[in-house]
PDB file of C-alpha atoms and ligand atoms in Angstrom:
ATOM      1  CA  MET A 155     101.027 172.519  96.061  1.00  0.00           C
ATOM      2  CA  LEU A 156      97.950 170.499  96.840  1.00  0.00           C
ATOM      3  CA  ILE A 157      98.246 168.531 100.040  1.00  0.00           C
ATOM      4  CA  LYS A 158      95.663 165.811 100.554  1.00  0.00           C
ATOM      5  CA  LYS A 159      94.097 165.509 103.966  1.00  0.00           C
ATOM      6  CA  PRO A 160      94.376 161.943 105.335  1.00  0.00           C
ATOM      7  CA  ALA A 161      90.613 161.375 104.888  1.00  0.00           C
ATOM      8  CA  ASP A 162      90.932 162.126 101.116  1.00  0.00           C
ATOM      9  CA  ILE A 163      93.495 159.410 100.521  1.00  0.00           C
ATOM     10  CA  PRO A 164      91.948 156.171  99.272  1.00  0.00           C
ATOM     11  CA  PRO A 165      93.303 153.105 101.119  1.00  0.00           C
ATOM     12  CA  SER A 166      94.854 151.861  97.859  1.00  0.00           C
ATOM     13  CA  GLU A 167      97.253 154.830  97.929  1.00  0.00           C
ATOM     14  CA  ILE A 168      98.492 154.217 101.449  1.00  0.00           C
ATOM     15  CA  THR A 169     101.738 152.277 101.595  1.00  0.00           C
ATOM     16  CA  PRO A 170     101.608 149.526 104.197  1.00  0.00           C
ATOM     17  CA  GLU A 171     104.359 149.985 106.781  1.00  0.00           C
ATOM     18  CA  THR A 172     106.146 146.751 105.856  1.00  0.00           C
ATOM     19  CA  ILE A 173     106.476 147.860 102.221  1.00  0.00           C
ATOM     20  CA  TYR A 174     107.504 151.344 103.313  1.00  0.00           C
ATOM     21  CA  ARG A 175     110.225 149.812 105.450  1.00  0.00           C
ATOM     22  CA  GLU A 176     111.381 147.539 102.632  1.00  0.00           C
ATOM     23  CA  ARG A 177     111.486 150.531 100.297  1.00  0.00           C
ATOM     24  CA  ARG A 178     113.416 152.506 102.868  1.00  0.00           C
ATOM     25  CA  HIS A 179     115.839 149.621 103.160  1.00  0.00           C
ATOM     26  CA  PHE A 180     116.099 149.430  99.389  1.00  0.00           C
ATOM     27  CA  ILE A 181     116.680 153.165  99.028  1.00  0.00           C
ATOM     28  CA  GLN A 182     119.296 153.084 101.774  1.00  0.00           C
ATOM     29  CA  GLY A 183     120.881 150.054 100.146  1.00  0.00           C
ATOM     30  CA  ALA A 184     120.967 151.788  96.771  1.00  0.00           C
ATOM     31  CA  ALA A 185     122.510 154.899  98.339  1.00  0.00           C
ATOM     32  CA  ALA A 186     125.082 152.695 100.042  1.00  0.00           C
ATOM     33  CA  LEU A 187     125.940 150.967  96.758  1.00  0.00           C
ATOM     34  CA  ALA A 188     126.369 154.323  95.042  1.00  0.00           C
ATOM     35  CA  ALA A 189     128.651 155.474  97.844  1.00  0.00           C
ATOM     36  CA  LEU A 190     130.614 152.219  97.613  1.00  0.00           C
ATOM     37  CA  ALA A 191     131.113 152.730  93.896  1.00  0.00           C
ATOM     38  CA  ALA A 192     132.807 156.007  94.793  1.00  0.00           C
ATOM     39  CA  LEU A 193     135.335 154.212  97.015  1.00  0.00           C
ATOM     40  CA  PRO A 194     137.748 152.594  94.557  1.00  0.00           C
ATOM     41  CA  THR A 195     140.128 151.269  97.232  1.00  0.00           C
ATOM     42  CA  GLN A 196     137.501 148.936  98.713  1.00  0.00           C
ATOM     43  CA  ALA A 197     138.059 145.300  97.802  1.00  0.00           C
ATOM     44  CA  ALA A 198     135.381 142.624  97.860  1.00  0.00           C
ATOM     45  CA  LEU A 199     135.509 139.913 100.509  1.00  0.00           C
ATOM     46  CA  PRO A 200     134.707 136.202 100.176  1.00  0.00           C
ATOM     47  CA  ALA A 201     131.003 135.267 100.023  1.00  0.00           C
ATOM     48  CA  TYR A 202     129.179 135.569 103.303  1.00  0.00           C
ATOM     49  CA  LYS A 203     125.921 134.472 104.879  1.00  0.00           C
ATOM     50  CA  LYS A 204     123.424 136.442 106.911  1.00  0.00           C
ATOM     51  CA  GLY A 205     124.077 135.959 110.606  1.00  0.00           C
ATOM     52  CA  LEU A 206     121.696 134.864 113.299  1.00  0.00           C
ATOM     53  CA  TYR A 207     121.849 137.827 115.619  1.00  0.00           C
ATOM     54  CA  GLY A 208     121.005 140.762 113.384  1.00  0.00           C
ATOM     55  CA  THR A 209     118.583 143.488 114.341  1.00  0.00           C
ATOM     56  CA  THR A 210     115.713 144.291 111.963  1.00  0.00           C
ATOM     57  CA  GLU A 211     116.231 148.037 112.462  1.00  0.00           C
ATOM     58  CA  PRO A 212     117.300 149.866 109.308  1.00  0.00           C
ATOM     59  CA  ALA A 213     121.053 150.298 109.075  1.00  0.00           C
ATOM     60  CA  ASN A 214     122.694 153.706 109.001  1.00  0.00           C
ATOM     61  CA  SER A 215     123.985 154.799 105.606  1.00  0.00           C
ATOM     62  CA  LEU A 216     127.540 154.004 104.536  1.00  0.00           C
ATOM     63  CA  LYS A 217     128.222 157.739 104.549  1.00  0.00           C
ATOM     64  CA  GLU A 218     127.115 158.080 108.181  1.00  0.00           C
ATOM     65  CA  ILE A 219     129.082 155.006 109.248  1.00  0.00           C
ATOM     66  CA  THR A 220     132.291 156.165 107.548  1.00  0.00           C
ATOM     67  CA  SER A 221     132.229 159.882 108.316  1.00  0.00           C
ATOM     68  CA  TYR A 222     131.325 160.007 112.030  1.00  0.00           C
ATOM     69  CA  ASN A 223     134.014 158.010 113.818  1.00  0.00           C
ATOM     70  CA  ASN A 224     136.062 157.718 116.972  1.00  0.00           C
ATOM     71  CA  PHE A 225     139.611 156.626 116.149  1.00  0.00           C
ATOM     72  CA  TYR A 226     141.893 158.828 118.219  1.00  0.00           C
ATOM     73  CA  GLU A 227     144.991 157.581 116.414  1.00  0.00           C
ATOM     74  CA  PHE A 228     143.770 159.841 113.580  1.00  0.00           C
ATOM     75  CA  GLY A 229     142.442 162.789 115.600  1.00  0.00           C
ATOM     76  CA  THR A 230     139.751 163.475 118.159  1.00  0.00           C
ATOM     77  CA  ASP A 231     137.077 165.125 115.985  1.00  0.00           C
ATOM     78  CA  LYS A 232     134.402 162.866 114.518  1.00  0.00           C
ATOM     79  CA  SER A 233     135.440 163.858 110.982  1.00  0.00           C
ATOM     80  CA  ASP A 234     139.199 163.366 111.565  1.00  0.00           C
ATOM     81  CA  PRO A 235     139.439 159.589 110.939  1.00  0.00           C
ATOM     82  CA  ALA A 236     137.742 159.851 107.514  1.00  0.00           C
ATOM     83  CA  ALA A 237     140.125 162.687 106.571  1.00  0.00           C
ATOM     84  CA  ASN A 238     143.357 161.247 108.005  1.00  0.00           C
ATOM     85  CA  ALA A 239     143.195 157.433 108.056  1.00  0.00           C
ATOM     86  CA  TYR A 240     144.499 157.141 104.475  1.00  0.00           C
ATOM     87  CA  THR A 241     148.036 156.948 105.976  1.00  0.00           C
ATOM     88  CA  LEU A 242     147.237 153.591 107.590  1.00  0.00           C
ATOM     89  CA  ARG A 243     148.848 150.687 105.686  1.00  0.00           C
ATOM     90  CA  THR A 244     146.685 147.601 106.042  1.00  0.00           C
ATOM     91  CA  ARG A 245     148.889 145.209 103.989  1.00  0.00           C
ATOM     92  CA  PRO A 246     150.999 143.347 104.901  1.00  0.00           C
ATOM     93  CA  TRP A 247     149.243 142.835 108.263  1.00  0.00           C
ATOM     94  CA  THR A 248     149.448 140.045 110.782  1.00  0.00           C
ATOM     95  CA  VAL A 249     147.422 139.209 113.859  1.00  0.00           C
ATOM     96  CA  SER A 250     149.043 137.026 116.523  1.00  0.00           C
ATOM     97  CA  ILE A 251     147.072 135.056 119.063  1.00  0.00           C
ATOM     98  CA  GLU A 252     149.305 134.256 122.011  1.00  0.00           C
ATOM     99  CA  GLY A 253     149.605 133.891 125.784  1.00  0.00           C
ATOM    100  CA  ALA A 254     147.869 131.185 127.795  1.00  0.00           C
ATOM    101  CA  CYS A 255     147.128 128.757 124.962  1.00  0.00           C
ATOM    102  CA  ARG A 256     148.564 125.512 123.556  1.00  0.00           C
ATOM    103  CA  ARG A 257     148.801 126.538 119.892  1.00  0.00           C
ATOM    104  CA  PRO A 258     149.723 130.207 119.539  1.00  0.00           C
ATOM    105  CA  LYS A 259     149.527 131.358 115.946  1.00  0.00           C
ATOM    106  CA  THR A 260     150.331 134.369 113.805  1.00  0.00           C
ATOM    107  CA  TRP A 261     147.880 134.876 110.971  1.00  0.00           C
ATOM    108  CA  ASP A 262     148.309 136.820 107.774  1.00  0.00           C
ATOM    109  CA  ILE A 263     145.172 138.958 107.492  1.00  0.00           C
ATOM    110  CA  ASP A 264     144.134 137.584 104.078  1.00  0.00           C
ATOM    111  CA  ALA A 265     144.595 133.964 105.186  1.00  0.00           C
ATOM    112  CA  LEU A 266     142.575 134.763 108.308  1.00  0.00           C
ATOM    113  CA  THR A 267     139.726 136.276 106.294  1.00  0.00           C
ATOM    114  CA  GLN A 268     139.624 133.196 104.058  1.00  0.00           C
ATOM    115  CA  ALA A 269     139.873 130.690 106.922  1.00  0.00           C
ATOM    116  CA  PHE A 270     136.730 131.572 108.869  1.00  0.00           C
ATOM    117  CA  PRO A 271     133.317 131.752 107.160  1.00  0.00           C
ATOM    118  CA  LEU A 272     132.112 135.350 107.123  1.00  0.00           C
ATOM    119  CA  GLU A 273     128.683 136.377 108.337  1.00  0.00           C
ATOM    120  CA  GLU A 274     126.766 139.620 108.122  1.00  0.00           C
ATOM    121  CA  ARG A 275     125.677 140.848 111.541  1.00  0.00           C
ATOM    122  CA  ILE A 276     123.572 143.982 111.759  1.00  0.00           C
ATOM    123  CA  TYR A 277     124.363 145.323 115.224  1.00  0.00           C
ATOM    124  CA  ARG A 278     123.546 148.455 117.153  1.00  0.00           C
ATOM    125  CA  LEU A 279     126.637 150.363 118.296  1.00  0.00           C
ATOM    126  CA  ARG A 280     126.047 152.620 121.331  1.00  0.00           C
ATOM    127  CA  CYS A 281     128.815 155.096 122.086  1.00  0.00           C
ATOM    128  CA  VAL A 282     129.400 156.217 125.673  1.00  0.00           C
ATOM    129  CA  GLU A 283     129.076 159.794 124.382  1.00  0.00           C
ATOM    130  CA  GLY A 284     125.339 159.262 123.791  1.00  0.00           C
ATOM    131  CA  TRP A 285     124.982 158.530 120.067  1.00  0.00           C
ATOM    132  CA  SER A 286     124.256 155.252 118.342  1.00  0.00           C
ATOM    133  CA  MET A 287     124.250 153.661 114.894  1.00  0.00           C
ATOM    134  CA  VAL A 288     123.135 150.427 113.263  1.00  0.00           C
ATOM    135  CA  ILE A 289     125.967 148.854 111.271  1.00  0.00           C
ATOM    136  CA  PRO A 290     125.956 145.841 108.919  1.00  0.00           C
ATOM    137  CA  TRP A 291     129.283 144.249 109.893  1.00  0.00           C
ATOM    138  CA  LEU A 292     130.963 141.359 108.137  1.00  0.00           C
ATOM    139  CA  GLY A 293     133.024 139.107 110.306  1.00  0.00           C
ATOM    140  CA  PHE A 294     133.343 135.859 112.188  1.00  0.00           C
ATOM    141  CA  PRO A 295     132.913 134.984 115.872  1.00  0.00           C
ATOM    142  CA  LEU A 296     136.028 135.635 117.965  1.00  0.00           C
ATOM    143  CA  ALA A 297     135.252 132.252 119.614  1.00  0.00           C
ATOM    144  CA  SER A 298     136.227 130.403 116.395  1.00  0.00           C
ATOM    145  CA  LEU A 299     139.657 132.020 116.466  1.00  0.00           C
ATOM    146  CA  LEU A 300     140.211 131.451 120.193  1.00  0.00           C
ATOM    147  CA  GLN A 301     139.088 127.815 120.131  1.00  0.00           C
ATOM    148  CA  GLN A 302     141.697 127.116 117.495  1.00  0.00           C
ATOM    149  CA  VAL A 303     144.623 128.168 119.740  1.00  0.00           C
ATOM    150  CA  GLU A 304     143.312 126.004 122.617  1.00  0.00           C
ATOM    151  CA  PRO A 305     143.263 128.306 125.654  1.00  0.00           C
ATOM    152  CA  THR A 306     144.704 126.757 128.842  1.00  0.00           C
ATOM    153  CA  ALA A 307     143.106 126.880 132.311  1.00  0.00           C
ATOM    154  CA  ASN A 308     145.153 130.033 133.019  1.00  0.00           C
ATOM    155  CA  ALA A 309     143.320 131.974 130.305  1.00  0.00           C
ATOM    156  CA  LYS A 310     140.796 134.064 132.249  1.00  0.00           C
ATOM    157  CA  TYR A 311     140.795 137.248 130.155  1.00  0.00           C
ATOM    158  CA  VAL A 312     141.590 138.362 126.618  1.00  0.00           C
ATOM    159  CA  GLU A 313     143.620 141.476 125.852  1.00  0.00           C
ATOM    160  CA  PHE A 314     143.422 143.239 122.488  1.00  0.00           C
ATOM    161  CA  VAL A 315     146.483 145.167 121.326  1.00  0.00           C
ATOM    162  CA  THR A 316     146.124 147.543 118.395  1.00  0.00           C
ATOM    163  CA  LEU A 317     148.704 148.978 116.018  1.00  0.00           C
ATOM    164  CA  GLN A 318     151.321 151.357 117.393  1.00  0.00           C
ATOM    165  CA  ASP A 319     153.073 153.310 114.670  1.00  0.00           C
ATOM    166  CA  PRO A 320     153.168 157.112 115.006  1.00  0.00           C
ATOM    167  CA  LYS A 321     154.395 157.347 111.398  1.00  0.00           C
ATOM    168  CA  GLN A 322     151.102 155.946 110.141  1.00  0.00           C
ATOM    169  CA  MET A 323     148.962 157.212 113.007  1.00  0.00           C
ATOM    170  CA  PRO A 324     149.501 160.946 113.552  1.00  0.00           C
ATOM    171  CA  GLY A 325     147.353 161.009 116.732  1.00  0.00           C
ATOM    172  CA  GLN A 326     149.945 158.779 118.415  1.00  0.00           C
ATOM    173  CA  ARG A 327     152.479 161.618 118.235  1.00  0.00           C
ATOM    174  CA  ARG A 328     150.481 163.239 121.039  1.00  0.00           C
ATOM    175  CA  PRO A 329     149.828 161.712 124.490  1.00  0.00           C
ATOM    176  CA  ILE A 330     146.023 161.712 124.127  1.00  0.00           C
ATOM    177  CA  LEU A 331     145.925 158.127 125.398  1.00  0.00           C
ATOM    178  CA  ASP A 332     148.556 155.669 126.569  1.00  0.00           C
ATOM    179  CA  TRP A 333     149.334 154.081 123.161  1.00  0.00           C
ATOM    180  CA  PRO A 334     148.783 151.542 121.765  1.00  0.00           C
ATOM    181  CA  TYR A 335     145.004 151.466 122.298  1.00  0.00           C
ATOM    182  CA  LEU A 336     144.327 148.446 124.531  1.00  0.00           C
ATOM    183  CA  GLU A 337     141.069 146.721 125.398  1.00  0.00           C
ATOM    184  CA  GLY A 338     140.062 143.604 127.287  1.00  0.00           C
ATOM    185  CA  LEU A 339     137.240 141.138 127.829  1.00  0.00           C
ATOM    186  CA  ARG A 340     136.600 138.313 130.240  1.00  0.00           C
ATOM    187  CA  LEU A 341     137.140 134.961 128.490  1.00  0.00           C
ATOM    188  CA  ASP A 342     133.419 134.084 128.575  1.00  0.00           C
ATOM    189  CA  GLU A 343     132.546 137.470 127.035  1.00  0.00           C
ATOM    190  CA  ALA A 344     135.153 136.899 124.335  1.00  0.00           C
ATOM    191  CA  MET A 345     133.748 133.413 123.649  1.00  0.00           C
ATOM    192  CA  HIS A 346     130.133 134.633 123.443  1.00  0.00           C
ATOM    193  CA  PRO A 347     128.641 134.014 119.974  1.00  0.00           C
ATOM    194  CA  LEU A 348     127.697 137.722 119.620  1.00  0.00           C
ATOM    195  CA  THR A 349     131.348 138.828 119.913  1.00  0.00           C
ATOM    196  CA  LEU A 350     132.603 139.436 116.417  1.00  0.00           C
ATOM    197  CA  MET A 351     135.924 140.013 114.681  1.00  0.00           C
ATOM    198  CA  ALA A 352     134.860 142.351 111.880  1.00  0.00           C
ATOM    199  CA  VAL A 353     136.784 142.576 108.611  1.00  0.00           C
ATOM    200  CA  GLY A 354     134.134 144.412 106.606  1.00  0.00           C
ATOM    201  CA  LEU A 355     130.902 146.344 106.486  1.00  0.00           C
ATOM    202  CA  TYR A 356     128.202 146.779 103.831  1.00  0.00           C
ATOM    203  CA  GLY A 357     129.674 143.786 101.973  1.00  0.00           C
ATOM    204  CA  GLN A 358     133.146 145.308 101.492  1.00  0.00           C
ATOM    205  CA  GLU A 359     136.473 145.410 103.323  1.00  0.00           C
ATOM    206  CA  LEU A 360     136.491 147.654 106.386  1.00  0.00           C
ATOM    207  CA  PRO A 361     137.152 151.295 105.554  1.00  0.00           C
ATOM    208  CA  LYS A 362     140.324 152.466 107.333  1.00  0.00           C
ATOM    209  CA  GLN A 363     138.427 154.873 109.612  1.00  0.00           C
ATOM    210  CA  ASN A 364     136.321 151.960 110.889  1.00  0.00           C
ATOM    211  CA  GLY A 365     139.337 149.964 112.056  1.00  0.00           C
ATOM    212  CA  ALA A 366     140.809 148.207 109.023  1.00  0.00           C
ATOM    213  CA  PRO A 367     141.871 145.574 108.470  1.00  0.00           C
ATOM    214  CA  ILE A 368     140.344 143.877 111.546  1.00  0.00           C
ATOM    215  CA  ARG A 369     138.526 145.099 114.642  1.00  0.00           C
ATOM    216  CA  LEU A 370     136.516 143.802 117.538  1.00  0.00           C
ATOM    217  CA  VAL A 371     132.735 144.347 117.811  1.00  0.00           C
ATOM    218  CA  VAL A 372     131.035 143.705 121.169  1.00  0.00           C
ATOM    219  CA  PRO A 373     127.468 144.925 120.638  1.00  0.00           C
ATOM    220  CA  TRP A 374     126.253 144.937 124.268  1.00  0.00           C
ATOM    221  CA  LYS A 375     129.148 147.136 125.461  1.00  0.00           C
ATOM    222  CA  TYR A 376     129.849 150.813 124.857  1.00  0.00           C
ATOM    223  CA  GLY A 377     131.558 151.386 121.518  1.00  0.00           C
ATOM    224  CA  PHE A 378     135.011 152.014 122.953  1.00  0.00           C
ATOM    225  CA  LYS A 379     135.357 148.309 123.874  1.00  0.00           C
ATOM    226  CA  SER A 380     135.353 147.529 120.137  1.00  0.00           C
ATOM    227  CA  ALA A 381     139.076 148.016 119.453  1.00  0.00           C
ATOM    228  CA  LYS A 382     140.160 148.930 115.914  1.00  0.00           C
ATOM    229  CA  SER A 383     143.164 147.796 113.837  1.00  0.00           C
ATOM    230  CA  ILE A 384     144.115 144.846 116.069  1.00  0.00           C
ATOM    231  CA  VAL A 385     147.583 143.273 115.785  1.00  0.00           C
ATOM    232  CA  LYS A 386     147.665 141.011 118.847  1.00  0.00           C
ATOM    233  CA  ILE A 387     145.186 139.022 120.928  1.00  0.00           C
ATOM    234  CA  ARG A 388     146.595 137.800 124.234  1.00  0.00           C
ATOM    235  CA  LEU A 389     145.064 135.212 126.540  1.00  0.00           C
ATOM    236  CA  VAL A 390     145.948 136.305 130.069  1.00  0.00           C
ATOM    237  CA  GLU A 391     145.318 135.364 133.675  1.00  0.00           C
ATOM    238  CA  ARG A 392     144.812 138.886 135.110  1.00  0.00           C
ATOM    239  CA  GLN A 393     142.201 141.460 134.151  1.00  0.00           C
ATOM    240  CA  PRO A 394     143.792 143.733 131.527  1.00  0.00           C
ATOM    241  CA  VAL A 395     143.912 147.512 132.039  1.00  0.00           C
ATOM    242  CA  SER A 396     142.420 149.165 128.963  1.00  0.00           C
ATOM    243  CA  SER A 397     143.608 152.518 127.625  1.00  0.00           C
ATOM    244  CA  TRP A 398     140.392 154.206 128.786  1.00  0.00           C
ATOM    245  CA  MET A 399     140.638 152.716 132.300  1.00  0.00           C
ATOM    246  CA  ARG A 400     144.176 154.036 132.515  1.00  0.00           C
ATOM    247  CA  ALA A 401     143.153 157.487 131.250  1.00  0.00           C
ATOM    248  CA  ALA A 402     140.084 157.945 133.501  1.00  0.00           C
ATOM    249  CA  PRO A 403     139.439 155.045 135.899  1.00  0.00           C
ATOM    250  CA  ARG A 404     136.412 156.710 137.544  1.00  0.00           C
ATOM    251  CA  GLU A 405     134.715 157.175 134.179  1.00  0.00           C
ATOM    252  CA  TYR A 406     135.524 153.971 132.326  1.00  0.00           C
ATOM    253  CA  GLY A 407     135.440 150.596 134.036  1.00  0.00           C
ATOM    254  CA  PHE A 408     136.539 147.235 132.724  1.00  0.00           C
ATOM    255  CA  TYR A 409     133.029 145.977 131.952  1.00  0.00           C
ATOM    256  CA  SER A 410     131.475 149.020 130.234  1.00  0.00           C
ATOM    257  CA  ASN A 411     128.202 147.222 129.560  1.00  0.00           C
ATOM    258  CA  VAL A 412     125.574 149.516 128.042  1.00  0.00           C
ATOM    259  CA  ASN A 413     123.387 150.368 131.041  1.00  0.00           C
ATOM    260  CA  PRO A 414     120.760 153.154 131.067  1.00  0.00           C
ATOM    261  CA  GLU A 415     120.616 152.962 134.882  1.00  0.00           C
ATOM    262  CA  VAL A 416     124.289 153.641 135.561  1.00  0.00           C
ATOM    263  CA  ASP A 417     125.266 157.171 134.589  1.00  0.00           C
ATOM    264  CA  HIS A 418     128.683 158.202 133.409  1.00  0.00           C
ATOM    265  CA  PRO A 419     129.994 160.444 136.262  1.00  0.00           C
ATOM    266  CA  ARG A 420     129.483 163.521 134.049  1.00  0.00           C
ATOM    267  CA  TRP A 421     126.279 162.694 132.115  1.00  0.00           C
ATOM    268  CA  SER A 422     123.258 160.392 131.973  1.00  0.00           C
ATOM    269  CA  GLN A 423     123.257 157.206 129.888  1.00  0.00           C
ATOM    270  CA  ALA A 424     119.441 156.875 129.867  1.00  0.00           C
ATOM    271  CA  LYS A 425     118.937 158.085 126.279  1.00  0.00           C
ATOM    272  CA  GLU A 426     120.785 158.122 122.991  1.00  0.00           C
ATOM    273  CA  ARG A 427     120.550 159.867 119.634  1.00  0.00           C
ATOM    274  CA  ARG A 428     120.624 157.596 116.617  1.00  0.00           C
ATOM    275  CA  ILE A 429     122.842 159.265 114.000  1.00  0.00           C
ATOM    276  CA  GLY A 430     120.539 160.645 111.289  1.00  0.00           C
ATOM    277  CA  GLU A 431     117.610 161.138 113.682  1.00  0.00           C
ATOM    278  CA  PHE A 432     116.554 164.183 115.658  1.00  0.00           C
ATOM    279  CA  LEU A 433     114.719 162.897 118.715  1.00  0.00           C
ATOM    280  CA  LYS A 434     116.464 160.830 121.343  1.00  0.00           C
ATOM    281  CA  ARG A 435     115.384 157.284 122.086  1.00  0.00           C
ATOM    282  CA  PRO A 436     115.696 155.377 125.359  1.00  0.00           C
ATOM    283  CA  THR A 437     118.876 153.337 125.734  1.00  0.00           C
ATOM    284  CA  LEU A 438     118.206 149.652 126.296  1.00  0.00           C
ATOM    285  CA  MET A 439     119.873 147.517 128.965  1.00  0.00           C
ATOM    286  CA  PHE A 440     122.869 145.721 127.419  1.00  0.00           C
ATOM    287  CA  ASN A 441     122.056 147.747 124.273  1.00  0.00           C
ATOM    288  CA  GLY A 442     119.047 145.464 123.715  1.00  0.00           C
ATOM    289  CA  TYR A 443     121.062 142.229 123.795  1.00  0.00           C
ATOM    290  CA  GLY A 444     120.089 141.325 127.393  1.00  0.00           C
ATOM    291  CA  GLU A 445     118.339 138.093 126.457  1.00  0.00           C
ATOM    292  CA  GLN A 446     121.601 136.776 125.044  1.00  0.00           C
ATOM    293  CA  VAL A 447     124.116 138.193 127.547  1.00  0.00           C
ATOM    294  CA  ALA A 448     122.476 139.046 130.916  1.00  0.00           C
ATOM    295  CA  HIS A 449     123.349 135.591 132.301  1.00  0.00           C
ATOM    296  CA  LEU A 450     127.068 136.436 132.025  1.00  0.00           C
ATOM    297  CA  TYR A 451     126.597 138.982 134.817  1.00  0.00           C
ATOM    298  CA  ALA A 452     124.203 137.141 137.142  1.00  0.00           C
ATOM    299  CA  GLY A 453     124.988 138.200 140.718  1.00  0.00           C
ATOM    300  CA  LEU A 454     127.414 140.943 139.666  1.00  0.00           C
ATOM    301  CA  ASP A 455     126.749 144.433 141.063  1.00  0.00           C
ATOM    302  CA  LEU A 456     126.633 146.395 137.798  1.00  0.00           C
ATOM    303  CA  ARG A 457     127.018 149.720 139.652  1.00  0.00           C
ATOM    304  CA  LYS A 458     130.279 148.576 141.151  1.00  0.00           C
ATOM    305  CA  TYR A 459     131.483 146.730 138.063  1.00  0.00           C
ATOM    306  CA  TYR A 460     130.647 149.429 135.497  1.00  0.00           C
TER     307      TYR A 460
HETATM  308  N1  MTE B 236     139.906 151.666 118.544  1.00  0.00           N
HETATM  309  C1  MTE B 236     141.075 152.343 118.457  1.00  0.00           C
HETATM  310  N2  MTE B 236     142.191 151.682 118.104  1.00  0.00           N
HETATM  311  N3  MTE B 236     141.137 153.680 118.702  1.00  0.00           N
HETATM  312  C2  MTE B 236     140.029 154.397 119.091  1.00  0.00           C
HETATM  313  O1  MTE B 236     140.131 155.612 119.325  1.00  0.00           O
HETATM  314  N4  MTE B 236     137.604 154.342 119.556  1.00  0.00           N
HETATM  315  C3  MTE B 236     136.529 153.499 120.132  1.00  0.00           C
HETATM  316  C4  MTE B 236     136.322 152.215 119.308  1.00  0.00           C
HETATM  317  N5  MTE B 236     137.591 151.610 118.932  1.00  0.00           N
HETATM  318  C5  MTE B 236     138.783 153.706 119.183  1.00  0.00           C
HETATM  319  C6  MTE B 236     138.771 152.318 118.882  1.00  0.00           C
HETATM  320  C7  MTE B 236     135.268 154.209 120.266  1.00  0.00           C
HETATM  321  S1  MTE B 236     135.214 155.412 121.484  1.00  0.00           S
HETATM  322  C8  MTE B 236     134.155 153.907 119.498  1.00  0.00           C
HETATM  323  S2  MTE B 236     132.633 154.637 119.838  1.00  0.00           S
HETATM  324  C9  MTE B 236     134.237 152.982 118.362  1.00  0.00           C
HETATM  325  O2  MTE B 236     135.568 152.533 118.139  1.00  0.00           O
HETATM  326  C10 MTE B 236     133.743 153.685 117.105  1.00  0.00           C
HETATM  327  O3  MTE B 236     133.688 152.800 116.021  1.00  0.00           O
HETATM  328  P1  MTE B 236     133.208 153.350 114.581  1.00  0.00           P
HETATM  329  O4  MTE B 236     133.967 154.607 114.297  1.00  0.00           O
HETATM  330  O5  MTE B 236     133.484 152.268 113.592  1.00  0.00           O
HETATM  331  O6  MTE B 236     131.732 153.623 114.729  1.00  0.00           O
END
């Protein structure tokens, strides 16, 4: 094979980086569409618009996003959720919003998906284990949902309760975590415009292994804050105790903001490996969303409140 030295290549044959990136996007998009065609259970969602807070980084492929998951209800290996989550029944499904609010409401999932305009948000997801992905979510801001129930002055935090049903979720037959999987946010974090309730990705309904039919996505926090398969959202006065805080309080705090300067007690958080890449890249403060969220933590000692 004849390999041209760079000096032999006329400028007209060199692809400008912008076009290369567009092509890469296109190729990835085409691969994603082909993969979607192979998933007959995926239903289309209502029309959506591109969101304001996307990253311009290329998204991971649908295959990467749906085959490398943490969803302990279906096993603890990365490949377990894709293999086992078919037992999850996502219809009928309701989500109740309750607690310290004037108008508590129980939503049917399909009515909920129709009621709030969907947006595509391309967010980085940084797992506490040291890997990351870029995922094109479809969803709506959690703030829209919370405003509708009219939180009272007693609502200081939001607790997320996920499905508990060992018949559908084989991992719940073992005491890996204190089931159901619970997470929590401060009310202002929950109301932040970046905080998303995701019902889809790559233009289709959420695959079961990614937390169907509805999950939280908080892009500036470690991935485990983004609870999957939510059935209840509770407005509460006291700081909730999440499943990971209960399991290992020294390792997982309530805040769990992505922070390259605060190590996990057993490993560094300074770098991450993007799935599909070989070399590690530096982890960014607040996962790169500092401009939008740093003010929420002004004056807070982030070493103490990890
Ligand atoms: N939600 C539930 N119900 N159960 C889980 O085990 N794992 C968390 C989070 N949400 C988890 C969960 C962790 S550790 C991560 S990194 C993300 O989901 C992974 O989301 P993804 O598989 O869609 O990338």
